[in-house]
mmCIF file of C-alpha atoms in Angstrom:
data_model
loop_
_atom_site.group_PDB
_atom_site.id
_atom_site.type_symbol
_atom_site.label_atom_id
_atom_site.label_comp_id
_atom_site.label_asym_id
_atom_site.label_seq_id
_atom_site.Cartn_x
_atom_site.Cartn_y
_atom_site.Cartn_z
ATOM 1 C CA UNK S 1 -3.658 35.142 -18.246
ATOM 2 C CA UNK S 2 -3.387 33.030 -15.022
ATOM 3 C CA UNK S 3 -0.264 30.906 -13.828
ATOM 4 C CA UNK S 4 -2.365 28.506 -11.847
ATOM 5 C CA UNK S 5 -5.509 27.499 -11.340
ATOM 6 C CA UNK S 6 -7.336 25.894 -8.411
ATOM 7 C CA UNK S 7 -8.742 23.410 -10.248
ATOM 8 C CA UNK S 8 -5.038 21.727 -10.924
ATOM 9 C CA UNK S 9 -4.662 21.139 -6.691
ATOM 10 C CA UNK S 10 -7.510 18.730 -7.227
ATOM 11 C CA UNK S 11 -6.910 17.335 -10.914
ATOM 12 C CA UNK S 12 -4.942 13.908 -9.201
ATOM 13 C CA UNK S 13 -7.906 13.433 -6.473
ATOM 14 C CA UNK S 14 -10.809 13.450 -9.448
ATOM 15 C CA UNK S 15 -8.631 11.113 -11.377
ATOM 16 C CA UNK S 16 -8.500 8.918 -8.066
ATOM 17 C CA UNK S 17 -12.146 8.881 -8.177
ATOM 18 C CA UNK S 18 -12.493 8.504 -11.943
ATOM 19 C CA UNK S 19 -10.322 5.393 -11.351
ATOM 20 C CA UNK S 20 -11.839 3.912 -8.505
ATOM 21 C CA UNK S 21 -15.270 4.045 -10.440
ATOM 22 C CA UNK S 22 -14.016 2.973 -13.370
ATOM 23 C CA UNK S 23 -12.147 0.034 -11.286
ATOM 24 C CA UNK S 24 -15.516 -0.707 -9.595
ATOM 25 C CA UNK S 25 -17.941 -0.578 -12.265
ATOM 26 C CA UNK S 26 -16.301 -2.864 -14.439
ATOM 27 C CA UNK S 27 -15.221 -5.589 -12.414
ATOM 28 C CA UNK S 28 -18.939 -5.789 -11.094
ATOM 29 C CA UNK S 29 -20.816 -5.198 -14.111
ATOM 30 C CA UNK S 30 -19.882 -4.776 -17.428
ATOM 31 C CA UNK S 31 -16.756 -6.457 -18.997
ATOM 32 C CA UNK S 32 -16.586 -9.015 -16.048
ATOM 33 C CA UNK S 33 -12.799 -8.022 -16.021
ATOM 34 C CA UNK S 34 -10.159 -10.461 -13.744
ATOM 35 C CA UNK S 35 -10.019 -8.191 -10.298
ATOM 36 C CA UNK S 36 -6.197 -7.393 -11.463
ATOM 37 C CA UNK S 37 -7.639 -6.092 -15.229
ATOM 38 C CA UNK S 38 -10.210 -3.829 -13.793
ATOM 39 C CA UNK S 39 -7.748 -2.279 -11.541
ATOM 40 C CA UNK S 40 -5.698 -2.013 -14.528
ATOM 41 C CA UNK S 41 -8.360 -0.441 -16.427
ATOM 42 C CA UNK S 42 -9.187 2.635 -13.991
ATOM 43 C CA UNK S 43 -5.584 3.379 -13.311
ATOM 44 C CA UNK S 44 -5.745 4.396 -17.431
ATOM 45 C CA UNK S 45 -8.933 5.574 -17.113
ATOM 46 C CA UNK S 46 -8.323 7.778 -14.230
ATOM 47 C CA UNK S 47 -4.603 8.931 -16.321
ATOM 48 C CA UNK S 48 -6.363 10.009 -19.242
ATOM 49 C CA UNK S 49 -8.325 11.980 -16.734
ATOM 50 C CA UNK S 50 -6.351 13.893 -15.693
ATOM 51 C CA UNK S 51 -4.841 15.257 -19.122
ATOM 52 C CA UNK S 52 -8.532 15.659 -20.204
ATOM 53 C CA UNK S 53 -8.907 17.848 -16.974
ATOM 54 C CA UNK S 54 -5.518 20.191 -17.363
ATOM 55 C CA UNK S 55 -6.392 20.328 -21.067
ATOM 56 C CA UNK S 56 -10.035 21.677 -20.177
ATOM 57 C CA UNK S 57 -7.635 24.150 -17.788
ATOM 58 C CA UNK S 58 -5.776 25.331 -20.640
ATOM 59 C CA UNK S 59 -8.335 25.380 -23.101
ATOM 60 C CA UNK S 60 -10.520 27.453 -21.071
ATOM 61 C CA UNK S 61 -8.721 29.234 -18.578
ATOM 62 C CA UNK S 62 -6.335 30.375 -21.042
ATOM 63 C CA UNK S 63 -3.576 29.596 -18.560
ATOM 64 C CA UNK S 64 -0.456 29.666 -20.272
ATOM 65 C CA UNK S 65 1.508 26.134 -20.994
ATOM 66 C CA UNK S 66 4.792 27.546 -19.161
ATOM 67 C CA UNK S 67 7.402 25.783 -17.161
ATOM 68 C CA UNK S 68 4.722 25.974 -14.109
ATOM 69 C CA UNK S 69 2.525 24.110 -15.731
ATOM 70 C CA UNK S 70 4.419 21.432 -16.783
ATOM 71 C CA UNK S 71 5.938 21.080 -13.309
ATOM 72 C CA UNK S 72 2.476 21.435 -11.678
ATOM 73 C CA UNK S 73 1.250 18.279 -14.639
ATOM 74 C CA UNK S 74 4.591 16.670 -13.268
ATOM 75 C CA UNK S 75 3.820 16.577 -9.708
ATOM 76 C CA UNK S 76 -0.140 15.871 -10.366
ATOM 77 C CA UNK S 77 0.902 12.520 -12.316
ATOM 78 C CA UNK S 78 3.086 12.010 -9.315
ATOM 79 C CA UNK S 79 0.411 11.860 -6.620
ATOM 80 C CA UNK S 80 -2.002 9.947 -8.718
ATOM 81 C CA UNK S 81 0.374 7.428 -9.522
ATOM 82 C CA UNK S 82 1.138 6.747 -5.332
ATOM 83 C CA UNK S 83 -2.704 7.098 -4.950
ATOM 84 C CA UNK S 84 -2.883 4.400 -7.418
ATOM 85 C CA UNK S 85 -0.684 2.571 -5.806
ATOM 86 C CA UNK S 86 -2.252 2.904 -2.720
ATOM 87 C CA UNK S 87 -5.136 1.508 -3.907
ATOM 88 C CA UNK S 88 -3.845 -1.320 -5.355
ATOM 89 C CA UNK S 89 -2.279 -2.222 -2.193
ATOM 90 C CA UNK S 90 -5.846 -1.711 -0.852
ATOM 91 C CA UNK S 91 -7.351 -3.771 -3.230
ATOM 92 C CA UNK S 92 -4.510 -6.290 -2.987
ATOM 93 C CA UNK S 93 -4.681 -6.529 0.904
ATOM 94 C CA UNK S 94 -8.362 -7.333 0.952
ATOM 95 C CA UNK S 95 -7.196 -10.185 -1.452
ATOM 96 C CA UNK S 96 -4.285 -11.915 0.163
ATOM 97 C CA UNK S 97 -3.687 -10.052 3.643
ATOM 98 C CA UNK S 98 -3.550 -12.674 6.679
ATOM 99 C CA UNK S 99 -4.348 -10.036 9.020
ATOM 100 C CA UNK S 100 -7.628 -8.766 7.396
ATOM 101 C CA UNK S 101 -8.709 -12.222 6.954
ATOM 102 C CA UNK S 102 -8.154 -13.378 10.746
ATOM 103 C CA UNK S 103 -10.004 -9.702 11.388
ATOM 104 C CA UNK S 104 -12.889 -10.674 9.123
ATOM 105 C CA UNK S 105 -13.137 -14.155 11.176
ATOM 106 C CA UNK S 106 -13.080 -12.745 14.017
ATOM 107 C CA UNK S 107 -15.901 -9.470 12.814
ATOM 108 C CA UNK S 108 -17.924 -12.647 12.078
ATOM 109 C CA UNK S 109 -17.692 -14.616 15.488
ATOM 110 C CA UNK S 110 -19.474 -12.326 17.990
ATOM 111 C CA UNK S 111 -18.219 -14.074 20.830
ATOM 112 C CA UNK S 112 -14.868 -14.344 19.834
ATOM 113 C CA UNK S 113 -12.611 -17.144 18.697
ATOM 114 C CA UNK S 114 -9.482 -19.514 20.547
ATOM 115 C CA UNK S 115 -6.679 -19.724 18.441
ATOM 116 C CA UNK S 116 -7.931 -23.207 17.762
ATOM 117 C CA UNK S 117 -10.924 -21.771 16.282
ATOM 118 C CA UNK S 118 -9.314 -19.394 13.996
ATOM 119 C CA UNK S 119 -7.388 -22.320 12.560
ATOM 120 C CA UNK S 120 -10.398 -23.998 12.134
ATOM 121 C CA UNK S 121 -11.073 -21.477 9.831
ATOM 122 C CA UNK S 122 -8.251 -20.105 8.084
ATOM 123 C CA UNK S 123 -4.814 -22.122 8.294
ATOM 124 C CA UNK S 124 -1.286 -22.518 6.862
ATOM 125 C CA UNK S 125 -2.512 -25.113 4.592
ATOM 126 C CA UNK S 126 -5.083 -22.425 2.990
ATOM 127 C CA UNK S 127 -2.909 -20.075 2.997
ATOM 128 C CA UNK S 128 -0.439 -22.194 0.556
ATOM 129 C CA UNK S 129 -2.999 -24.105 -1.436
ATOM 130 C CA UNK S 130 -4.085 -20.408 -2.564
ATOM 131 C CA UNK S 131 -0.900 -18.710 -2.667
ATOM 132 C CA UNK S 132 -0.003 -21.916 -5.073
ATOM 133 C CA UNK S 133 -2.650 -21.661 -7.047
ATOM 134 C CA UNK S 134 -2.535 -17.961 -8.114
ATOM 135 C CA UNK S 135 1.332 -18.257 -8.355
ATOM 136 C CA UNK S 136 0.615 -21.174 -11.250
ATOM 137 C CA UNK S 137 -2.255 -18.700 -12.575
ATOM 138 C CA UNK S 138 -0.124 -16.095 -13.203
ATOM 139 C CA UNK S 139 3.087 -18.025 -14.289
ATOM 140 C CA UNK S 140 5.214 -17.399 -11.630
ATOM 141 C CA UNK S 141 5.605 -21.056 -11.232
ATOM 142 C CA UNK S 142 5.304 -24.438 -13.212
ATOM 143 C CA UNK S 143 4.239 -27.617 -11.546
ATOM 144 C CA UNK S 144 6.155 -30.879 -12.854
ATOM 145 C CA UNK S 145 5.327 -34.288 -11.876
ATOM 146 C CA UNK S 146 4.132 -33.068 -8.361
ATOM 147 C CA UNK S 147 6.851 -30.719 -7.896
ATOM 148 C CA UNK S 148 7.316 -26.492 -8.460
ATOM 149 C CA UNK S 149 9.709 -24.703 -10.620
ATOM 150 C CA UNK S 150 10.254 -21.269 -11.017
ATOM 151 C CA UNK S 151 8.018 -20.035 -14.143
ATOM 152 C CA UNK S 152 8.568 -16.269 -14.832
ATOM 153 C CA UNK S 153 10.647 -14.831 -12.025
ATOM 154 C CA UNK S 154 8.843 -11.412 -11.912
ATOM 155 C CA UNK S 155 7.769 -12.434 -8.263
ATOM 156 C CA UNK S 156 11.654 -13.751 -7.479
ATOM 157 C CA UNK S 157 12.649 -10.273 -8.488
ATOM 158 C CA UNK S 158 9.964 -8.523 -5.828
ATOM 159 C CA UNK S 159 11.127 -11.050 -3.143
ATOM 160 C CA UNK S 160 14.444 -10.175 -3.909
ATOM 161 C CA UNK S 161 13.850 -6.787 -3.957
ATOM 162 C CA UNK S 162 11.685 -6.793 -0.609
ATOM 163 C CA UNK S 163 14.457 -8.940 1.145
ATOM 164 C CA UNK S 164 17.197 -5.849 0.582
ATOM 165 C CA UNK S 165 14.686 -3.530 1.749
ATOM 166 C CA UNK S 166 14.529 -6.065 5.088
ATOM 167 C CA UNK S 167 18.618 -5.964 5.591
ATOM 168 C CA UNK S 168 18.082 -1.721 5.526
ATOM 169 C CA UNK S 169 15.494 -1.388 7.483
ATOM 170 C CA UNK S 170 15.613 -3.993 9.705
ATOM 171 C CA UNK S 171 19.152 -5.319 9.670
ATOM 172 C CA UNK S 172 17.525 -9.041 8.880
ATOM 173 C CA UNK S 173 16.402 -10.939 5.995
ATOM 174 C CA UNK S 174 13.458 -12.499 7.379
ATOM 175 C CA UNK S 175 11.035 -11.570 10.852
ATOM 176 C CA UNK S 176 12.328 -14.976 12.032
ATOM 177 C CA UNK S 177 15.660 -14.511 12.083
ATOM 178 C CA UNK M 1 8.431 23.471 -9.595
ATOM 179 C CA UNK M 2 7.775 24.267 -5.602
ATOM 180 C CA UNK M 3 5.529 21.075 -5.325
ATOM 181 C CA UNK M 4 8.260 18.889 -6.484
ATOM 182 C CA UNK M 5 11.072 20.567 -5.174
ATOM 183 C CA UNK M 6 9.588 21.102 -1.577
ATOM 184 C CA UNK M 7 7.822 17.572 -1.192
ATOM 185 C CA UNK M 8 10.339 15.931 -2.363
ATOM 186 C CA UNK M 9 12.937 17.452 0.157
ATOM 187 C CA UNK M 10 10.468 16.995 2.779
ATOM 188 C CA UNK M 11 9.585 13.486 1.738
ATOM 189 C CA UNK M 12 13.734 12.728 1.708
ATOM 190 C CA UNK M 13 14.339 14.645 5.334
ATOM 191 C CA UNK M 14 11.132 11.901 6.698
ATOM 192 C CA UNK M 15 12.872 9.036 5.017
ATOM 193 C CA UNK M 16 16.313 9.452 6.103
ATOM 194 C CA UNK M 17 14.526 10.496 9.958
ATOM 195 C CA UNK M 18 12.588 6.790 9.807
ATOM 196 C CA UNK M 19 16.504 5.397 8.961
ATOM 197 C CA UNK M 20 18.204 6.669 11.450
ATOM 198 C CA UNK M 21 15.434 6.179 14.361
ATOM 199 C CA UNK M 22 15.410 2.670 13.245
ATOM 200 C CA UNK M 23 19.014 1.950 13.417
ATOM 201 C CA UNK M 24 18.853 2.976 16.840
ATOM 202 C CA UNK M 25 15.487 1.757 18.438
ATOM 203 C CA UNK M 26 13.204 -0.147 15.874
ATOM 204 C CA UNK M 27 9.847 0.504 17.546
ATOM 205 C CA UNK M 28 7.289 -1.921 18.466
ATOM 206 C CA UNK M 29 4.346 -0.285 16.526
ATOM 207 C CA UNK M 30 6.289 0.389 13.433
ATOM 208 C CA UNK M 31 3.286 1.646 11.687
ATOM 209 C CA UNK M 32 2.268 3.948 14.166
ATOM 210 C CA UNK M 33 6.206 5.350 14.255
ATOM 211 C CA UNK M 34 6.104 6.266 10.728
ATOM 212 C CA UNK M 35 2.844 8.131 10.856
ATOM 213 C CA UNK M 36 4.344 10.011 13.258
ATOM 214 C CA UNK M 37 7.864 10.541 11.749
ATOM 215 C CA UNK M 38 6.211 11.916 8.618
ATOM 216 C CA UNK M 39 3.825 14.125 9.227
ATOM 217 C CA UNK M 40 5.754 15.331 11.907
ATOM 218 C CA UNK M 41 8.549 16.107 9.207
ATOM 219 C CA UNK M 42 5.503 17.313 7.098
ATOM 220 C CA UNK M 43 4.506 19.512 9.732
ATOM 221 C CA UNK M 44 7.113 21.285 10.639
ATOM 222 C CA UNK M 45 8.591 21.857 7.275
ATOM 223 C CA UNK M 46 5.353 23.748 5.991
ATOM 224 C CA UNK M 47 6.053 25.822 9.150
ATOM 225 C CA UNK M 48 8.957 26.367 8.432
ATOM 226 C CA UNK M 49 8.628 27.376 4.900
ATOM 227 C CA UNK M 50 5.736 29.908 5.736
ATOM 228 C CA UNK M 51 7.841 31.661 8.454
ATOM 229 C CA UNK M 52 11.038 31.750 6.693
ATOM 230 C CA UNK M 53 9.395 32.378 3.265
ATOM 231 C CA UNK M 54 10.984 36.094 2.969
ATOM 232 C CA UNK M 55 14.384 34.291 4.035
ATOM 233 C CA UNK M 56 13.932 31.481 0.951
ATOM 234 C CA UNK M 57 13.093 33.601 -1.867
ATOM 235 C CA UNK M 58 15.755 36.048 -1.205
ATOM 236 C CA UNK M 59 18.883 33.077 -1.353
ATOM 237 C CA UNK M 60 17.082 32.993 -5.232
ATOM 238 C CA UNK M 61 14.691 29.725 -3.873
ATOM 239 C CA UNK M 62 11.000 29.164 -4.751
ATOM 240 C CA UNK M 63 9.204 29.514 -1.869
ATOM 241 C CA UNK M 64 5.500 28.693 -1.694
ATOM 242 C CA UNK M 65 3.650 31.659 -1.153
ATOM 243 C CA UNK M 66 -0.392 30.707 -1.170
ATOM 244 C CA UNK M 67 -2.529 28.287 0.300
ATOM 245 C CA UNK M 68 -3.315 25.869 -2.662
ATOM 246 C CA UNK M 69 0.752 25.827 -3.415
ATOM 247 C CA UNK M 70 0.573 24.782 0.240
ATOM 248 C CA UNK M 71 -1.865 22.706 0.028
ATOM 249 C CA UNK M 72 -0.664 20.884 -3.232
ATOM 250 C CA UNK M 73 2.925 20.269 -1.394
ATOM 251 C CA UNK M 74 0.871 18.536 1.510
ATOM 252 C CA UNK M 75 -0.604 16.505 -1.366
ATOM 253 C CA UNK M 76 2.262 15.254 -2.647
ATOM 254 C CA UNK M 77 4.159 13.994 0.359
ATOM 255 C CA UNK M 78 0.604 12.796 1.508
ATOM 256 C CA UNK M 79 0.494 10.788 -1.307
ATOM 257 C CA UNK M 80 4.195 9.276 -1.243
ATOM 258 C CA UNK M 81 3.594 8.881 2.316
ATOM 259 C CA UNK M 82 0.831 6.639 2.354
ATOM 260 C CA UNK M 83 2.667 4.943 -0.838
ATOM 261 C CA UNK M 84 5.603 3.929 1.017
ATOM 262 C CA UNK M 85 3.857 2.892 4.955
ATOM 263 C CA UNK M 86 1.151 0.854 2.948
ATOM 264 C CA UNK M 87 4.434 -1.175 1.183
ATOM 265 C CA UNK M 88 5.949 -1.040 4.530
ATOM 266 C CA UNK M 89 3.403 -4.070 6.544
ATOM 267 C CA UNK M 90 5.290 -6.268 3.147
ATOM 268 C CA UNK M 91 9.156 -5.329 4.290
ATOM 269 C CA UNK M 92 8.064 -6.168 7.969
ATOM 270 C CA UNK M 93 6.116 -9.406 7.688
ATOM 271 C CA UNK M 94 7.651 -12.167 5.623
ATOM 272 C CA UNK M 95 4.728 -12.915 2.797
ATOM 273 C CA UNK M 96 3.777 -16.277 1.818
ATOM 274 C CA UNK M 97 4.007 -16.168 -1.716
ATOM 275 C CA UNK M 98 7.153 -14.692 -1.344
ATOM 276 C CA UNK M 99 8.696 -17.199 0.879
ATOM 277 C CA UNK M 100 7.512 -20.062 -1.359
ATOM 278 C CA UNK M 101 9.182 -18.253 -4.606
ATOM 279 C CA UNK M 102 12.077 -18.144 -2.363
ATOM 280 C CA UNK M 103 12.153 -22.083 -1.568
ATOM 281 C CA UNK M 104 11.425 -23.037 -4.737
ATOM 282 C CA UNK M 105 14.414 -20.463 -6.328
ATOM 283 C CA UNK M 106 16.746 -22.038 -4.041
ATOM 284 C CA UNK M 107 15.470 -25.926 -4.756
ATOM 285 C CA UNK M 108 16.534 -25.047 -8.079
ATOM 286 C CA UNK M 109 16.712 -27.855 -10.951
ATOM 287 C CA UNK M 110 15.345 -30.703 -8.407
ATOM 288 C CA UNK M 111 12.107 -28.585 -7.766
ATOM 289 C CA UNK M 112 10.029 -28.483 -4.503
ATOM 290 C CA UNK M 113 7.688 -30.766 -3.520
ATOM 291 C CA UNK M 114 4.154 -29.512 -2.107
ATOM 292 C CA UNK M 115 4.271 -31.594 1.398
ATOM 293 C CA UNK M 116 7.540 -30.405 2.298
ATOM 294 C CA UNK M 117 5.914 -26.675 2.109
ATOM 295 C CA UNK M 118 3.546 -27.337 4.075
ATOM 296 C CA UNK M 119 6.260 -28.960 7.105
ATOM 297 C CA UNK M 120 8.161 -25.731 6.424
ATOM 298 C CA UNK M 121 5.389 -23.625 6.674
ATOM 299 C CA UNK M 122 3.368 -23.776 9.361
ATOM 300 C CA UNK M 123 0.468 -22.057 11.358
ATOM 301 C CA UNK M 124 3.216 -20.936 14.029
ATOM 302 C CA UNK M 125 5.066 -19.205 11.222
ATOM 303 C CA UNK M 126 2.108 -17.821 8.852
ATOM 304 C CA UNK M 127 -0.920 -17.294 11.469
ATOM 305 C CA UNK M 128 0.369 -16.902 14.818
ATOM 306 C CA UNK M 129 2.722 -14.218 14.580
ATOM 307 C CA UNK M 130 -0.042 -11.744 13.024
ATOM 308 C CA UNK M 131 -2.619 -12.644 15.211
ATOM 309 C CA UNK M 132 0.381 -11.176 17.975
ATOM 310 C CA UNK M 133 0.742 -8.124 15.122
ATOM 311 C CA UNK M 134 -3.175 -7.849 15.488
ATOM 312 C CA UNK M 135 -3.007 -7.736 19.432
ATOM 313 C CA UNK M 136 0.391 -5.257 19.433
ATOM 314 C CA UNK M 137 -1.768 -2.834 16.562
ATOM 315 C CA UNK M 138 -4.499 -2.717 19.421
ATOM 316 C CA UNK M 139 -6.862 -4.224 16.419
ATOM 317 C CA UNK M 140 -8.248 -6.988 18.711
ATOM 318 C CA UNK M 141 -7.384 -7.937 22.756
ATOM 319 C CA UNK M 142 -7.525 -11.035 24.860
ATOM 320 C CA UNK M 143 -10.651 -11.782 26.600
ATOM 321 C CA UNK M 144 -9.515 -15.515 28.424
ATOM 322 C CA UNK M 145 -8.702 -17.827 25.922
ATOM 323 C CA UNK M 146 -10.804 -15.418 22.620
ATOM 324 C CA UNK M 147 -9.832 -12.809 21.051
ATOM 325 C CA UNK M 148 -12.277 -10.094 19.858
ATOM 326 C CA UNK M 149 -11.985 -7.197 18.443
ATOM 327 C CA UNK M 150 -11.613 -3.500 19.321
ATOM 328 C CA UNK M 151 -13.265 -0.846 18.381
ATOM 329 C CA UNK M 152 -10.234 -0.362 15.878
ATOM 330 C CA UNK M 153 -10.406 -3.297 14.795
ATOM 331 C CA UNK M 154 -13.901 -3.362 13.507
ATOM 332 C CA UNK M 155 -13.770 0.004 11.774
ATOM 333 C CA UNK M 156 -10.522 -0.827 10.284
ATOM 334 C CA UNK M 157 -12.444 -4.227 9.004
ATOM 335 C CA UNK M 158 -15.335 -3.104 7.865
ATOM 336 C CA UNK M 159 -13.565 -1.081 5.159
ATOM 337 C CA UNK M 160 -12.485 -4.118 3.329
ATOM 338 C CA UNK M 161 -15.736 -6.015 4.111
ATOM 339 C CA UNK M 162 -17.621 -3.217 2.742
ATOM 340 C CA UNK M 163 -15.322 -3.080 -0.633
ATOM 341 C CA UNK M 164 -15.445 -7.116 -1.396
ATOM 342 C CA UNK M 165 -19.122 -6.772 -0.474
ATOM 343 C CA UNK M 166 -19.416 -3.875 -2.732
ATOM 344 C CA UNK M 167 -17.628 -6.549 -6.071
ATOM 345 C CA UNK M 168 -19.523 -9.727 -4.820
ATOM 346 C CA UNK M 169 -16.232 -11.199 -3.358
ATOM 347 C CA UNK M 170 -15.699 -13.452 -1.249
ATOM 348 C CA UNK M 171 -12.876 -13.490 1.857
ATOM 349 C CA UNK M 172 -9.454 -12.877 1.155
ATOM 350 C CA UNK M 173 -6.103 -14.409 2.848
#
């Protein structure tokens, strides 16, 4: 009977992978899933991977389901859950990040771009038409008669949130303060 | 057990480290300051456990005694590591949706109109400060009046190009 087996250090990493696939394969091709839904779908995908993996352990390896074990499941959900999350933020950055878009301007403009030029092509008033729009998409807010309301306050709660984490850090609610 | 126990510690010593550097001196590549403040924590704390690994298990403590048990601690504050400095670029600049939830919260039962968003927020408050992020990250430089990109830059890019390419996407921001 084994305590351990090598095959658990690498359980969360596969189930990264199974995800990312998963994530990949059915945005692009099959169920022609909303970019949010597919990302959705691999993080389950990838979590039932990895209890299909440490049940092949057990199963197989006849390692023992002891206290190890379950700590060792514990801290495997644990890194493939901030994986996870690292690749949403991945995913979500090549979505809505400012910085990656003025990046992917300028990767496109082999002789560079002015200032001027790069608000030619990507500007404050893009920036809020889109932010707008998927902020009505996902009901964060209503518009009435030409003018916004707060719809479900999910996002108020993250700004909120992100806005404490400002006064901590960096003794200021906003960069422009 | 170890795994949790030992990253965890670890991943608490790096976080309260990052607090207190930043209360004194808040760096001007914040990014590059964490990287450093971790994995030097992570660093010398796997040192530390393999020399003093004798010490630990005889106060009664689990002490890590193989490579993979090792390795699987370096996992797991890898892994919260790169969680919290990829949510940290969102505490340091203020996002757009963000700041328009905010307005509209506080314009709260008359509503905000779209036009006056647009005379709040402007290109000198949403584009120009991270082009001067870009330039302080060493992602692009100054060549007269254009900026291009470094060498940085373009790798750093191309991962995100390649991934939108890769689900028939089209440009973020």
């Amino acid at each position: 009977m084994y305590s351990f087996s090598y095959l658990q250090i690498f359980v969360s990493l596969i189930a990264l992978v199974i995800d990312i696939f998963v994530q990949i394969f059915s945005f692009r091709f099959i169920l022609r899933l909303g970019l949010l839904k597919s990302v959705y779908l691999g993080f389950v995908a990838g979590f039932f991977g990895i209890f299909l993996i440490e049940f092949y352990i057990v199963s197989t390896r006849l390692i023992l389901i002891n206290n190890n074990f379950i700590f060792i499941l514990i801290a495997n959900l644990v890194i493939y859950i901030s994986l996870e999350y690292c690749y949403f933020n991945f995913v979500n950055l090549g979505e809505t990040a400012r910085r990656i878009r003025i990046l992917w301007e300028l990767c496109d403009s082999k002789e560079g771009l002015s200032v001027a030029e790069i608000l030619e092509r990507y500007n404050a008033k893009d920036i809020i038409e889109k932010r707008l729009s998927r902020l009505i998409n996902h009901g964060q807010i209503i518009c009435k008669d030409g003018r916004y309301y707060i719809g479900n306050s999910t996002m108020l709660l993250i700004a909120r949130i992100i806005v404490r984490m400002k006064l901590i850090l960096l003794g200021k609610k906003s960069e422009f303060e | 057990m170890k795994t949790l126990f030992w990253g965890s510690v670890l991943f608490c010593m790096a976080l309260l480290l990052h607090l207190v550097i930043w209360k004194v001196h808040i760096p001007q590549r914040q990014t590059k300051a964490l990287l450093r403040i971790f994995f030097g924590i992570l660093t010398m704390g796997i040192l530390t456990l393999w020399i003093t690994s004798s010490l630990i298990t005889s106060f009664s403590l689990l002490s890590p005694k193989s490579f993979p048990e090792y390795f699987h601690i370096f996992l797991f504050f890898t892994s919260l590591t790169l969680g919290y400095i990829i949510t940290y670029p969102g505490v340091e600049a203020d996002s757009p949706s963000l700041l328009i939830v905010m307005k509209i919260a506080k314009s709260t039962p008359n509503g905000f109109g779209k036009e006056k968003l647009f005379d709040m927020l402007t290109d000198d408050l949403l584009i120009k400060p991270r082009i001067r992020d870009l330039v302080n990250a060493k992602m692009i430089y100054i060549d007269g009046d254009k900026y291009k990109l470094t060498v940085r830059g373009i790798l750093f890019v191309r991962m995100f190009i390649l991934y939108r390419k890769l689900l028939n996407l089209p440009k973020g921001g």
